[in-house]
Tab-separated table of C-alpha atoms and ligand atoms in Angstrom:
chain	number	residue	atom	x	y	z
F	1	MET	CA	-19.007	8.111	-25.882
F	2	GLU	CA	-18.569	4.406	-24.556
F	3	LYS	CA	-19.170	4.312	-21.109
F	4	VAL	CA	-15.486	3.837	-18.779
F	5	ARG	CA	-15.642	0.552	-17.136
F	6	VAL	CA	-11.757	0.073	-15.881
F	7	ARG	CA	-11.042	-3.023	-13.927
F	8	PHE	CA	-9.056	-4.164	-11.091
F	9	ALA	CA	-8.355	-7.572	-11.484
F	10	PRO	CA	-5.899	-8.715	-8.772
F	11	SER	CA	-5.204	-12.891	-7.626
F	12	PRO	CA	-5.579	-13.714	-4.286
F	13	THR	CA	-2.056	-14.866	-3.339
F	14	GLY	CA	-1.362	-12.734	-0.816
F	15	TYR	CA	-1.416	-9.030	0.511
F	16	LEU	CA	-2.190	-6.273	-1.323
F	17	HIS	CA	1.391	-4.200	-1.546
F	18	ILE	CA	2.010	-1.592	-2.797
F	19	GLY	CA	2.305	-2.663	-6.477
F	20	GLY	CA	-1.012	-3.280	-6.867
F	21	ALA	CA	-2.595	-0.878	-4.631
F	22	ARG	CA	-0.877	2.220	-7.091
F	23	THR	CA	-2.665	0.212	-10.353
F	24	ALA	CA	-6.394	0.225	-7.911
F	25	LEU	CA	-5.730	3.707	-6.896
F	26	PHE	CA	-4.659	4.825	-10.878
F	27	ASN	CA	-8.205	2.098	-12.254
F	28	TRP	CA	-9.831	4.208	-9.656
F	29	LEU	CA	-8.568	7.815	-11.093
F	30	PHE	CA	-9.268	7.644	-13.928
F	31	ALA	CA	-12.671	5.938	-13.283
F	32	LYS	CA	-13.405	8.938	-11.352
F	33	LYS	CA	-12.464	12.497	-13.953
F	34	GLN	CA	-14.703	9.936	-16.275
F	35	ASN	CA	-17.569	9.174	-14.309
F	36	GLY	CA	-17.469	5.873	-15.223
F	37	LYS	CA	-17.374	2.409	-12.855
F	38	LEU	CA	-14.783	0.978	-11.311
F	39	ILE	CA	-14.887	-3.202	-11.530
F	40	LEU	CA	-13.101	-5.359	-9.147
F	41	ARG	CA	-12.643	-8.779	-10.328
F	42	ILE	CA	-10.743	-11.180	-8.054
F	43	GLU	CA	-8.468	-13.964	-9.633
F	44	ASP	CA	-8.538	-17.227	-7.978
F	45	THR	CA	-8.508	-19.592	-10.983
F	46	ASP	CA	-4.784	-20.505	-9.882
F	47	THR	CA	-5.846	-22.139	-7.058
F	48	GLU	CA	-2.566	-23.352	-6.378
F	49	ARG	CA	-1.358	-19.731	-5.377
F	50	LEU	CA	-4.026	-18.883	-3.335
F	51	LYS	CA	-3.753	-17.836	0.854
F	52	GLU	CA	-6.653	-18.093	2.579
F	53	ASP	CA	-7.760	-14.705	4.269
F	54	SER	CA	-6.474	-13.563	0.759
F	55	VAL	CA	-9.463	-11.848	-0.882
F	56	SER	CA	-10.697	-10.143	2.986
F	57	GLN	CA	-6.942	-8.771	3.222
F	58	ILE	CA	-6.729	-6.807	0.250
F	59	LEU	CA	-10.689	-6.294	0.693
F	60	SER	CA	-9.791	-4.580	3.463
F	61	SER	CA	-6.949	-2.461	2.676
F	62	LEU	CA	-8.372	-0.928	-0.389
F	63	ARG	CA	-11.376	-0.047	2.097
F	64	TRP	CA	-8.741	1.478	4.182
F	65	LEU	CA	-7.232	3.670	1.552
F	66	GLY	CA	-10.556	4.443	0.413
F	67	ILE	CA	-10.703	3.369	-3.275
F	68	ASP	CA	-13.832	1.458	-3.321
F	69	TRP	CA	-15.450	-0.118	-6.642
F	70	ASP	CA	-18.171	-0.049	-7.705
F	71	GLU	CA	-19.082	-3.376	-8.300
F	72	GLY	CA	-17.448	-6.374	-7.477
F	73	PRO	CA	-17.365	-8.676	-4.121
F	74	GLU	CA	-19.615	-7.361	-1.670
F	75	LYS	CA	-21.243	-4.752	-3.945
F	76	GLY	CA	-22.337	-6.781	-6.452
F	77	GLY	CA	-23.609	-5.926	-9.878
F	78	ASP	CA	-25.084	-6.314	-13.798
F	79	PHE	CA	-21.199	-8.127	-14.236
F	80	GLY	CA	-21.022	-10.760	-12.069
F	81	PRO	CA	-20.072	-12.760	-10.865
F	82	TYR	CA	-17.072	-11.175	-10.127
F	83	TYR	CA	-14.690	-14.452	-8.941
F	84	GLN	CA	-13.162	-16.422	-11.798
F	85	SER	CA	-13.493	-19.084	-9.746
F	86	GLN	CA	-17.279	-18.716	-10.331
F	87	ARG	CA	-17.513	-17.959	-14.239
F	88	GLN	CA	-16.390	-21.249	-15.303
F	89	GLY	CA	-18.865	-22.443	-17.757
F	90	LEU	CA	-18.309	-18.373	-19.684
F	91	TYR	CA	-15.219	-19.965	-19.938
F	92	THR	CA	-16.328	-23.205	-20.529
F	93	LYS	CA	-18.593	-21.683	-23.255
F	94	TYR	CA	-15.659	-19.106	-25.203
F	95	ALA	CA	-13.588	-22.325	-25.540
F	96	GLN	CA	-16.119	-24.444	-27.381
F	97	ARG	CA	-17.033	-21.260	-30.380
F	98	LEU	CA	-13.091	-21.102	-30.473
F	99	VAL	CA	-13.396	-24.768	-31.425
F	100	GLN	CA	-15.814	-25.234	-32.825
F	101	GLU	CA	-14.805	-22.096	-35.124
F	102	ASN	CA	-11.634	-23.896	-36.285
F	103	ARG	CA	-9.826	-20.690	-34.040
F	104	ALA	CA	-8.326	-23.055	-31.353
F	105	TYR	CA	-7.856	-27.523	-31.170
F	106	HIS	CA	-8.149	-29.503	-28.655
F	107	CYS	CA	-4.126	-30.911	-28.345
F	108	PHE	CA	-3.427	-34.264	-26.748
F	109	CYS	CA	0.196	-34.097	-26.621
F	110	SER	CA	1.429	-35.596	-23.055
F	111	VAL	CA	3.464	-33.967	-20.635
F	112	ASP	CA	6.872	-36.005	-21.350
F	113	GLN	CA	6.248	-35.554	-25.083
F	114	LEU	CA	6.565	-31.985	-24.185
F	115	GLU	CA	8.774	-32.305	-22.325
F	116	GLU	CA	11.177	-34.019	-24.702
F	117	GLU	CA	10.206	-31.819	-27.828
F	118	ARG	CA	11.859	-29.267	-24.977
F	119	GLN	CA	15.509	-31.308	-24.621
F	120	LYS	CA	15.823	-31.681	-27.897
F	121	LEU	CA	15.043	-28.206	-29.037
F	122	ARG	CA	16.685	-26.701	-26.430
F	123	GLN	CA	20.122	-29.010	-26.882
F	124	ALA	CA	19.824	-27.684	-30.516
F	125	GLY	CA	20.228	-24.010	-28.910
F	126	ILE	CA	15.971	-23.077	-29.773
F	127	PRO	CA	13.465	-21.532	-27.379
F	128	PHE	CA	10.571	-24.355	-27.241
F	129	ARG	CA	7.304	-23.852	-29.460
F	130	TYR	CA	4.815	-26.104	-29.739
F	131	GLN	CA	5.380	-27.549	-32.767
F	132	GLY	CA	1.662	-27.572	-33.773
F	133	ARG	CA	0.969	-31.470	-33.849
F	134	CYS	CA	-2.570	-31.067	-32.733
F	135	ARG	CA	-3.320	-28.200	-35.219
F	136	ASP	CA	-4.466	-30.370	-38.292
F	137	LEU	CA	-6.232	-33.052	-36.804
F	138	GLY	CA	-9.652	-34.708	-38.168
F	139	PRO	CA	-12.172	-33.604	-36.226
F	140	GLU	CA	-13.560	-37.342	-35.703
F	141	GLU	CA	-10.186	-38.345	-34.710
F	142	VAL	CA	-10.567	-35.263	-32.055
F	143	GLN	CA	-13.698	-36.315	-31.044
F	144	SER	CA	-12.478	-40.018	-31.313
F	145	LYS	CA	-9.617	-39.133	-28.493
F	146	LEU	CA	-12.114	-37.125	-26.265
F	147	ARG	CA	-14.777	-40.340	-26.094
F	148	GLN	CA	-11.811	-42.117	-24.573
F	149	GLY	CA	-11.296	-39.888	-22.257
F	150	LEU	CA	-7.676	-38.459	-23.340
F	151	SER	CA	-7.025	-35.656	-20.937
F	152	SER	CA	-6.534	-32.924	-23.717
F	153	VAL	CA	-6.240	-28.639	-23.548
F	154	ILE	CA	-7.859	-26.538	-25.785
F	155	ARG	CA	-4.463	-24.351	-27.511
F	156	LEU	CA	-5.130	-20.925	-29.543
F	157	LYS	CA	-4.487	-21.451	-33.452
F	158	VAL	CA	-2.104	-18.456	-33.444
F	159	PRO	CA	-1.325	-16.684	-36.888
F	160	GLU	CA	2.127	-17.956	-38.334
F	161	ALA	CA	3.054	-14.983	-39.961
F	162	GLY	CA	2.052	-11.013	-38.857
F	163	GLN	CA	2.252	-8.230	-36.314
F	164	ILE	CA	0.293	-7.417	-33.378
F	165	VAL	CA	0.771	-4.085	-32.764
F	166	VAL	CA	-0.775	-2.983	-29.012
F	167	GLU	CA	-1.978	1.030	-28.755
F	168	ASP	CA	-1.112	1.381	-25.550
F	169	ILE	CA	-1.580	5.339	-23.415
F	170	ILE	CA	0.808	5.471	-21.787
F	171	ARG	CA	3.757	3.762	-23.585
F	172	GLY	CA	2.595	4.251	-27.408
F	173	THR	CA	2.531	2.289	-30.093
F	174	VAL	CA	4.547	-1.842	-28.941
F	175	SER	CA	4.770	-4.142	-31.365
F	176	PHE	CA	5.793	-7.414	-31.652
F	177	GLU	CA	5.648	-10.242	-33.329
F	178	ALA	CA	3.272	-12.698	-34.009
F	179	GLU	CA	5.877	-15.883	-34.999
F	180	GLN	CA	6.976	-15.025	-31.447
F	181	PHE	CA	4.580	-16.906	-29.952
F	182	ASP	CA	3.073	-20.146	-30.261
F	183	ASP	CA	-0.339	-22.142	-30.367
F	184	PHE	CA	-0.557	-21.420	-26.801
F	185	ILE	CA	-2.790	-22.787	-24.191
F	186	ILE	CA	-5.779	-20.897	-23.315
F	187	MET	CA	-7.598	-23.949	-21.208
F	188	LYS	CA	-6.187	-26.947	-19.005
F	189	SER	CA	-6.183	-30.033	-19.054
F	190	ASP	CA	-7.922	-29.655	-16.046
F	191	GLY	CA	-10.940	-27.100	-17.593
F	192	THR	CA	-10.004	-24.349	-16.182
F	193	PRO	CA	-8.735	-21.732	-18.769
F	194	ALA	CA	-5.490	-20.558	-18.364
F	195	TYR	CA	-4.491	-16.270	-17.287
F	196	ASN	CA	-5.184	-15.127	-20.346
F	197	PHE	CA	-8.274	-16.012	-21.643
F	198	ALA	CA	-9.455	-15.969	-18.300
F	199	CYS	CA	-8.854	-12.449	-18.390
F	200	VAL	CA	-9.673	-11.323	-22.145
F	201	VAL	CA	-13.036	-13.290	-22.595
F	202	ASP	CA	-13.627	-11.086	-19.250
F	203	ASP	CA	-12.685	-8.266	-19.585
F	204	HIS	CA	-14.527	-8.998	-22.543
F	205	ALA	CA	-18.194	-9.876	-20.447
F	206	MET	CA	-17.847	-7.309	-17.725
F	207	GLN	CA	-17.047	-4.927	-20.915
F	208	ILE	CA	-14.118	-3.428	-20.032
F	209	SER	CA	-13.625	-0.129	-22.098
F	210	HIS	CA	-9.928	0.512	-20.662
F	211	VAL	CA	-7.093	-1.868	-19.447
F	212	ILE	CA	-5.169	-0.700	-16.511
F	213	ARG	CA	-2.317	-2.450	-14.899
F	214	ALA	CA	1.227	-3.033	-14.119
F	215	GLU	CA	3.963	-3.124	-17.421
F	216	GLU	CA	5.294	-6.310	-16.458
F	217	HIS	CA	2.156	-7.647	-18.094
F	218	LEU	CA	2.586	-5.674	-21.347
F	219	SER	CA	3.966	-9.465	-22.317
F	220	ASN	CA	0.354	-11.380	-21.825
F	221	THR	CA	-0.915	-7.892	-23.969
F	222	PRO	CA	0.101	-9.540	-27.874
F	223	LYS	CA	-0.935	-13.159	-26.614
F	224	GLN	CA	-4.675	-11.521	-25.770
F	225	CYS	CA	-4.417	-9.613	-28.374
F	226	LEU	CA	-4.817	-12.486	-30.220
F	227	ILE	CA	-7.471	-13.951	-28.054
F	228	TYR	CA	-9.931	-10.716	-28.890
F	229	ARG	CA	-9.271	-11.282	-32.755
F	230	ALA	CA	-9.964	-14.935	-32.016
F	231	LEU	CA	-13.167	-13.870	-30.537
F	232	GLY	CA	-13.926	-10.811	-33.106
F	233	CYS	CA	-14.127	-8.745	-30.000
F	234	LYS	CA	-13.623	-5.734	-29.231
F	235	ILE	CA	-10.091	-4.437	-28.344
F	236	PRO	CA	-10.142	-2.716	-24.991
F	237	LEU	CA	-7.803	0.217	-24.759
F	238	PHE	CA	-4.418	-0.763	-22.845
F	239	ALA	CA	-2.568	0.964	-20.356
F	240	HIS	CA	0.257	0.043	-18.540
F	241	LEU	CA	2.447	1.589	-15.574
F	242	SER	CA	5.494	1.459	-15.496
F	243	MET	CA	7.588	-0.716	-12.766
F	244	ILE	CA	8.058	0.504	-9.005
F	245	LEU	CA	11.466	-0.676	-8.398
F	246	ALA	CA	13.483	-0.793	-5.173
F	247	PRO	CA	16.354	2.614	-4.789
F	248	ASP	CA	18.803	0.604	-6.132
F	249	ARG	CA	16.658	-0.088	-9.552
F	250	SER	CA	16.247	-3.807	-8.663
F	251	LYS	CA	13.168	-5.728	-8.522
F	252	LEU	CA	11.115	-4.572	-5.416
F	253	SER	CA	11.171	-7.012	-2.967
F	254	LYS	CA	10.790	-7.533	0.831
F	255	ARG	CA	14.498	-6.479	1.651
F	256	HIS	CA	13.645	-3.944	0.721
F	257	GLY	CA	11.803	-3.063	3.954
F	258	ALA	CA	7.740	-2.958	4.150
F	259	THR	CA	5.849	-3.189	1.534
F	260	ALA	CA	2.150	-4.680	2.095
F	261	VAL	CA	-0.216	-1.963	2.484
F	262	GLY	CA	-1.656	-3.309	6.326
F	263	GLU	CA	2.431	-3.427	7.357
F	264	PHE	CA	1.843	0.740	6.200
F	265	GLN	CA	-1.000	0.650	8.164
F	266	GLU	CA	0.479	-1.634	11.064
F	267	THR	CA	3.233	0.849	11.934
F	268	GLY	CA	1.082	4.189	11.982
F	269	CYS	CA	0.805	5.598	8.327
F	270	LEU	CA	-1.862	7.311	7.595
F	271	PRO	CA	-4.415	6.021	4.742
F	272	GLU	CA	-4.239	9.451	3.567
F	273	ALA	CA	-0.533	10.309	3.407
F	274	LEU	CA	0.046	6.809	1.292
F	275	VAL	CA	-2.692	7.743	-0.981
F	276	ASN	CA	-1.006	10.901	-2.227
F	277	TYR	CA	2.745	8.410	-1.851
F	278	LEU	CA	1.374	6.720	-4.093
F	279	THR	CA	-0.415	8.853	-6.327
F	280	LEU	CA	3.568	9.690	-7.096
F	281	LEU	CA	4.515	7.096	-8.052
F	282	GLY	CA	3.908	7.796	-12.128
F	283	TRP	CA	1.692	11.646	-11.503
F	284	SER	CA	3.215	14.903	-10.824
F	285	PRO	CA	0.844	16.905	-9.101
F	286	THR	CA	-0.476	20.299	-11.081
F	287	GLU	CA	2.652	23.144	-10.943
F	288	GLY	CA	2.761	25.130	-7.978
F	289	GLN	CA	0.209	22.719	-5.878
F	290	GLY	CA	3.174	20.769	-4.762
F	291	GLU	CA	3.921	17.161	-3.100
F	292	LEU	CA	0.802	17.805	-0.435
F	293	VAL	CA	-2.012	16.833	-3.058
F	294	SER	CA	-5.367	14.942	-2.842
F	295	PRO	CA	-7.364	12.431	-4.051
F	296	GLU	CA	-10.118	15.199	-5.392
F	297	GLN	CA	-6.756	17.356	-6.261
F	298	THR	CA	-5.484	14.473	-8.540
F	299	ILE	CA	-8.780	14.068	-9.705
F	300	THR	CA	-9.683	16.834	-11.325
F	301	SER	CA	-6.163	16.949	-13.223
F	302	PHE	CA	-5.760	13.241	-14.381
F	303	SER	CA	-5.029	11.939	-17.527
F	304	LEU	CA	-3.188	8.303	-18.351
F	305	GLU	CA	-1.172	10.094	-21.141
F	306	LYS	CA	0.659	12.287	-19.133
F	307	VAL	CA	1.284	8.973	-16.581
F	308	SER	CA	4.772	8.647	-16.053
F	309	LYS	CA	6.550	6.408	-18.640
F	310	THR	CA	9.859	5.428	-16.421
F	311	ALA	CA	9.978	4.160	-13.416
F	312	ALA	CA	9.516	4.827	-10.330
F	313	ILE	CA	11.207	4.558	-7.524
F	314	TYR	CA	9.751	2.705	-3.849
F	315	ASP	CA	11.202	5.606	-1.428
F	316	VAL	CA	9.825	4.827	2.009
F	317	GLN	CA	11.744	7.657	3.571
F	318	LYS	CA	9.800	9.622	2.227
F	319	LEU	CA	6.446	8.023	2.732
F	320	ILE	CA	7.368	8.316	5.964
F	321	TRP	CA	7.957	12.467	5.970
F	322	LEU	CA	4.895	12.580	3.740
F	323	ASN	CA	2.625	10.981	6.174
F	324	GLY	CA	4.222	12.959	9.355
F	325	GLN	CA	2.967	16.271	6.309
F	326	TYR	CA	-0.057	14.326	7.111
F	327	MET	CA	-0.157	14.334	11.168
F	328	THR	CA	0.661	17.694	11.455
F	329	GLU	CA	-2.418	19.328	9.966
F	330	CYS	CA	-5.057	16.780	9.326
F	331	ASP	CA	-7.232	17.429	11.581
F	332	LEU	CA	-7.515	16.687	15.217
F	333	ASP	CA	-10.716	14.807	15.951
F	334	SER	CA	-9.479	12.621	12.669
F	335	LEU	CA	-6.309	11.827	13.653
F	336	THR	CA	-7.304	11.795	17.503
F	337	LEU	CA	-9.400	8.504	16.593
F	338	GLN	CA	-7.024	7.225	15.050
F	339	ALA	CA	-4.056	7.012	17.105
F	340	ILE	CA	-6.150	5.527	19.686
F	341	PRO	CA	-6.066	1.671	18.998
F	342	PHE	CA	-2.153	3.748	18.666
F	343	LEU	CA	-2.585	3.949	22.504
F	344	LEU	CA	-4.385	0.962	23.335
F	345	LYS	CA	-2.155	-0.792	22.127
F	346	LEU	CA	0.812	0.527	23.921
F	347	GLY	CA	-1.389	0.078	27.093
F	348	LEU	CA	-1.298	3.297	27.396
F	349	ILE	CA	-4.625	3.992	27.777
F	350	ASN	CA	-7.986	1.135	28.398
F	351	SER	CA	-11.577	1.347	26.385
F	352	LEU	CA	-13.096	3.454	29.120
F	353	ASP	CA	-10.376	6.026	28.967
F	354	VAL	CA	-11.519	6.444	24.709
F	355	GLU	CA	-14.508	7.706	26.323
F	356	GLU	CA	-13.554	9.450	29.493
F	357	LYS	CA	-11.017	10.996	29.119
F	358	ARG	CA	-10.742	11.579	25.240
F	359	GLU	CA	-10.617	15.494	25.416
F	360	TYR	CA	-6.913	14.845	27.349
F	361	ILE	CA	-6.461	12.805	25.363
F	362	CYS	CA	-6.942	14.917	22.466
F	363	GLU	CA	-4.923	17.559	23.392
F	364	VAL	CA	-1.285	14.667	23.761
F	365	VAL	CA	-1.762	14.271	20.578
F	366	GLY	CA	-2.189	17.617	19.406
F	367	ALA	CA	0.674	18.089	20.936
F	368	VAL	CA	3.467	15.298	20.587
F	369	ARG	CA	1.883	15.037	16.207
F	370	GLU	CA	4.281	17.598	14.890
F	371	ARG	CA	7.496	16.145	16.035
F	372	VAL	CA	6.439	12.331	15.695
F	373	ARG	CA	6.215	10.472	11.796
F	374	THR	CA	3.646	8.034	12.030
F	375	LEU	CA	1.275	7.769	15.035
F	376	GLY	CA	2.874	4.412	15.958
F	377	GLU	CA	5.852	7.082	17.004
F	378	LEU	CA	2.934	9.004	18.399
F	379	ALA	CA	1.749	6.441	20.839
F	380	GLU	CA	5.686	5.942	21.949
F	381	SER	CA	5.786	9.962	22.551
F	382	SER	CA	3.045	9.675	24.172
F	383	ARG	CA	4.279	7.291	27.268
F	384	CYS	CA	5.040	9.932	29.253
F	385	PHE	CA	1.002	11.197	29.687
F	386	PHE	CA	-0.874	8.696	30.298
F	387	GLN	CA	2.816	6.717	32.992
F	388	ASP	CA	4.839	7.239	35.548
F	389	ILE	CA	8.403	7.827	33.870
F	390	VAL	CA	10.935	5.170	34.588
F	391	ALA	CA	13.592	5.576	33.067
F	392	TYR	CA	15.260	7.946	31.583
F	393	ASP	CA	17.176	8.062	28.042
F	394	GLU	CA	20.172	7.299	28.708
F	395	LYS	CA	21.770	10.567	26.669
F	396	GLY	CA	19.748	12.529	27.912
F	397	LEU	CA	21.800	11.554	31.961
F	398	GLU	CA	24.104	12.105	30.728
F	399	LYS	CA	24.566	14.991	29.164
F	400	TYR	CA	21.744	17.078	31.690
F	401	PHE	CA	21.156	14.769	34.807
F	402	LEU	CA	25.118	14.099	35.569
F	403	ASN	CA	27.600	16.530	33.948
F	404	GLN	CA	26.086	19.574	33.441
F	405	GLU	CA	27.183	21.628	37.535
F	406	SER	CA	24.725	22.901	39.945
F	407	VAL	CA	21.543	20.922	37.778
F	408	GLU	CA	19.858	19.975	41.210
F	409	VAL	CA	19.586	23.523	42.154
F	410	LEU	CA	18.350	24.390	39.633
F	411	LEU	CA	16.254	22.030	39.307
F	412	SER	CA	14.341	22.603	42.696
F	413	LYS	CA	14.533	25.835	42.528
F	414	GLY	CA	11.696	25.047	39.203
F	415	ARG	CA	10.018	23.031	41.653
F	416	GLU	CA	9.887	26.560	44.114
F	417	ARG	CA	8.844	28.805	41.243
F	418	LEU	CA	6.616	26.072	39.684
F	419	ASN	CA	5.088	24.899	43.225
F	420	VAL	CA	3.754	28.737	44.268
F	421	LEU	CA	1.859	28.616	40.918
F	422	GLU	CA	-2.082	28.900	41.014
F	423	GLN	CA	-2.678	29.275	37.608
F	424	PHE	CA	-0.445	26.289	36.351
F	425	ASP	CA	-1.626	27.073	32.360
F	426	VAL	CA	1.154	27.989	29.193
F	427	GLU	CA	1.813	31.407	29.625
F	428	ASN	CA	2.487	30.945	33.778
F	429	THR	CA	4.291	28.563	33.686
F	430	GLU	CA	6.175	29.545	31.244
F	431	ARG	CA	7.034	33.117	32.178
F	432	ALA	CA	7.189	32.030	35.537
F	433	TYR	CA	10.394	29.975	33.795
F	434	ARG	CA	11.841	32.894	32.488
F	435	GLN	CA	11.848	35.373	34.778
F	436	LEU	CA	13.879	32.624	36.901
F	437	ILE	CA	16.442	31.851	33.795
F	438	ALA	CA	17.155	35.732	33.098
F	439	GLU	CA	17.901	36.124	37.365
F	440	LEU	CA	20.265	32.997	37.559
F	441	ALA	CA	22.003	34.791	33.974
F	442	ILE	CA	22.472	31.375	32.599
F	443	LYS	CA	21.085	29.879	28.926
F	444	GLY	CA	17.902	28.864	28.659
F	445	GLY	CA	18.449	25.291	28.044
F	446	THR	CA	20.397	25.040	30.973
F	447	ILE	CA	17.419	25.339	32.603
F	448	ILE	CA	14.529	23.447	30.495
F	449	HIS	CA	16.335	20.181	29.125
F	450	PRO	CA	17.228	19.148	32.527
F	451	THR	CA	13.370	19.893	33.417
F	452	ARG	CA	12.241	18.632	30.218
F	453	LEU	CA	13.860	15.370	31.417
F	454	ALA	CA	12.923	14.765	34.683
F	455	LEU	CA	9.257	15.667	33.311
F	456	THR	CA	9.087	13.717	30.397
F	457	GLY	CA	11.890	11.259	30.388
F	458	ARG	CA	12.990	12.185	27.038
F	459	THR	CA	15.102	15.032	25.015
F	460	VAL	CA	12.168	15.656	22.785
F	461	SER	CA	8.991	16.748	23.721
F	462	PRO	CA	6.393	19.517	22.743
F	463	GLY	CA	6.634	22.291	23.692
F	464	LEU	CA	7.986	22.665	28.105
F	465	PHE	CA	5.572	24.967	28.457
F	466	ASP	CA	2.542	21.931	26.909
F	467	VAL	CA	4.265	19.234	28.843
F	468	MET	CA	3.991	20.847	32.082
F	469	ALA	CA	-0.168	22.285	31.534
F	470	LEU	CA	-0.494	19.619	30.775
F	471	LEU	CA	0.401	17.143	32.496
F	472	GLY	CA	-0.897	19.355	35.465
F	473	LYS	CA	0.572	20.885	38.806
F	474	LYS	CA	1.496	17.657	40.552
F	475	LYS	CA	3.079	14.928	38.503
F	476	CYS	CA	5.345	18.234	37.049
F	477	ILE	CA	6.179	18.638	40.980
F	478	GLU	CA	5.908	14.537	41.709
F	479	ARG	CA	8.042	14.339	38.642
F	480	LEU	CA	11.131	16.863	39.525
F	481	ASP	CA	10.885	15.834	43.169
F	482	LYS	CA	11.965	12.429	42.035
F	483	ALA	CA	14.530	13.841	39.733
F	484	ILE	CA	15.932	16.257	43.050
F	485	ASP	CA	15.766	12.939	44.664
F	486	MET	CA	17.528	10.626	42.499
F	487	LEU	CA	20.444	13.829	42.060
F	488	LYS	CA	20.380	14.117	45.934
F	489	LYS	CA	20.799	10.420	46.685
F	490	ASN	CA	23.991	10.371	43.552
F	491	ASN	CA	21.898	7.978	42.706
F	492	PHE	CA	21.446	7.543	39.078
F	493	LYS	CA	19.939	4.239	37.341
F	494	ASN	CA	17.104	3.467	35.616
F	495	ASN	CA	14.948	2.065	37.551
A	501	LIG	N1	-4.366	-10.936	-11.745
A	501	LIG	C1	-3.631	-9.634	-12.065
A	501	LIG	C2	-2.184	-9.776	-11.300
A	501	LIG	O1	-2.385	-10.391	-10.131
A	501	LIG	C3	-3.930	-9.201	-13.121
A	501	LIG	C4	-4.242	-8.871	-14.065
A	501	LIG	C5	-4.310	-7.979	-14.615
A	501	LIG	O2	-4.840	-6.964	-14.924
A	501	LIG	O3	-4.600	-8.164	-16.651
A	501	LIG	O4	-0.959	-9.463	-11.324
């Protein structure tokens, strides 16, 4: 069987977005499943739309997601260069061949001329198509115009009738009428290739077996098939991945919140969770597998035939939920490592602490991770373990300090019990508090909530006794004293 070679071919016009990342991932999954190769090709011929740094951002997002490529930038390979801007010679060669074989031709029509025709047709209510004025220019005439230095594009001679049938692995047979297409441009007047032409030449030259890309490119496919036919090259198999729509089924855009991979990285998504989420945008895990699937599990059963035909709906809440699941379940050391940059960013630790306090940081991460959904939230929720409390949660203050009778007495009693403990661990602090609760015949929450507020400044935290053990006796007593003092002085203002 022919070797499977697929490609991800981003245009460096911005960051890697959810859509591009999903395309890259599905190519990667397919390559892995088929023991094939994933080629990364940078489609940078449209110089007007290029954005600086875009390539390095795309590469770093792919790397962060764990999507590695076998050939391409930074890797090399036998089919390079992998930047279209460095493959100009090849496009020129193929275009010249088509001209020589009379399958394409130079067109000297000026932009103004074409615009005039476009206007005329528009007035008559007819969609514009190039009328083929230069199609049958004689070779001498062409040469003479070229010698005069007249500007020209190269157009493909498109058959006037017939069908173009695209066999798409996901969408089935999709037919187009050839008459829909005019003699479209394959080489622009500046000598650079049009997207469809460069894409075909490269897919052919790079021996791509399957073109897996977004549905929005389906409309380009018949044109590409016409180019393949003209070149006499084998047409690869196509698989167009369904659209990713916003929750209101409109086109996904910036107004629907974060869609760039880098933004998720910044808010503290785990790459595993994002990869899992992207997988679900078109792939249904095997029954009984649940929604939490690793790439390894997906690869085992992955096939393009089973990729969904219907549009996927982008649901950022679901991604965040998945992320929370991963945060709870992943390896603690690895999570700690990923949390450190977020703690550093909030100034909760410094670079020396990273090594010196590693064990403590790890314990904090372990205690906090179940109640948060992103690394950003994790860092924020860890604040009380690294910094003194500068402000109490407003609602908590209202509820547990201001409107709860004799809270000051309760906290003082709690403080007394804690202060006599020799071993200040989870079991002993809990036993001490439970005893007190029983003796006072109060509900646990009556003392637990205000204590939590006093120790963490928040109404939500890891289990209170885990918090106590982590903070240690000295800090707990200090923080209780501070709260008691505030209550005594009737000074509840957040300072
Ligand atoms: N460069 C195109 C894009 O970024 C992809 C073309 C293709 O996959 O054929 O949308």
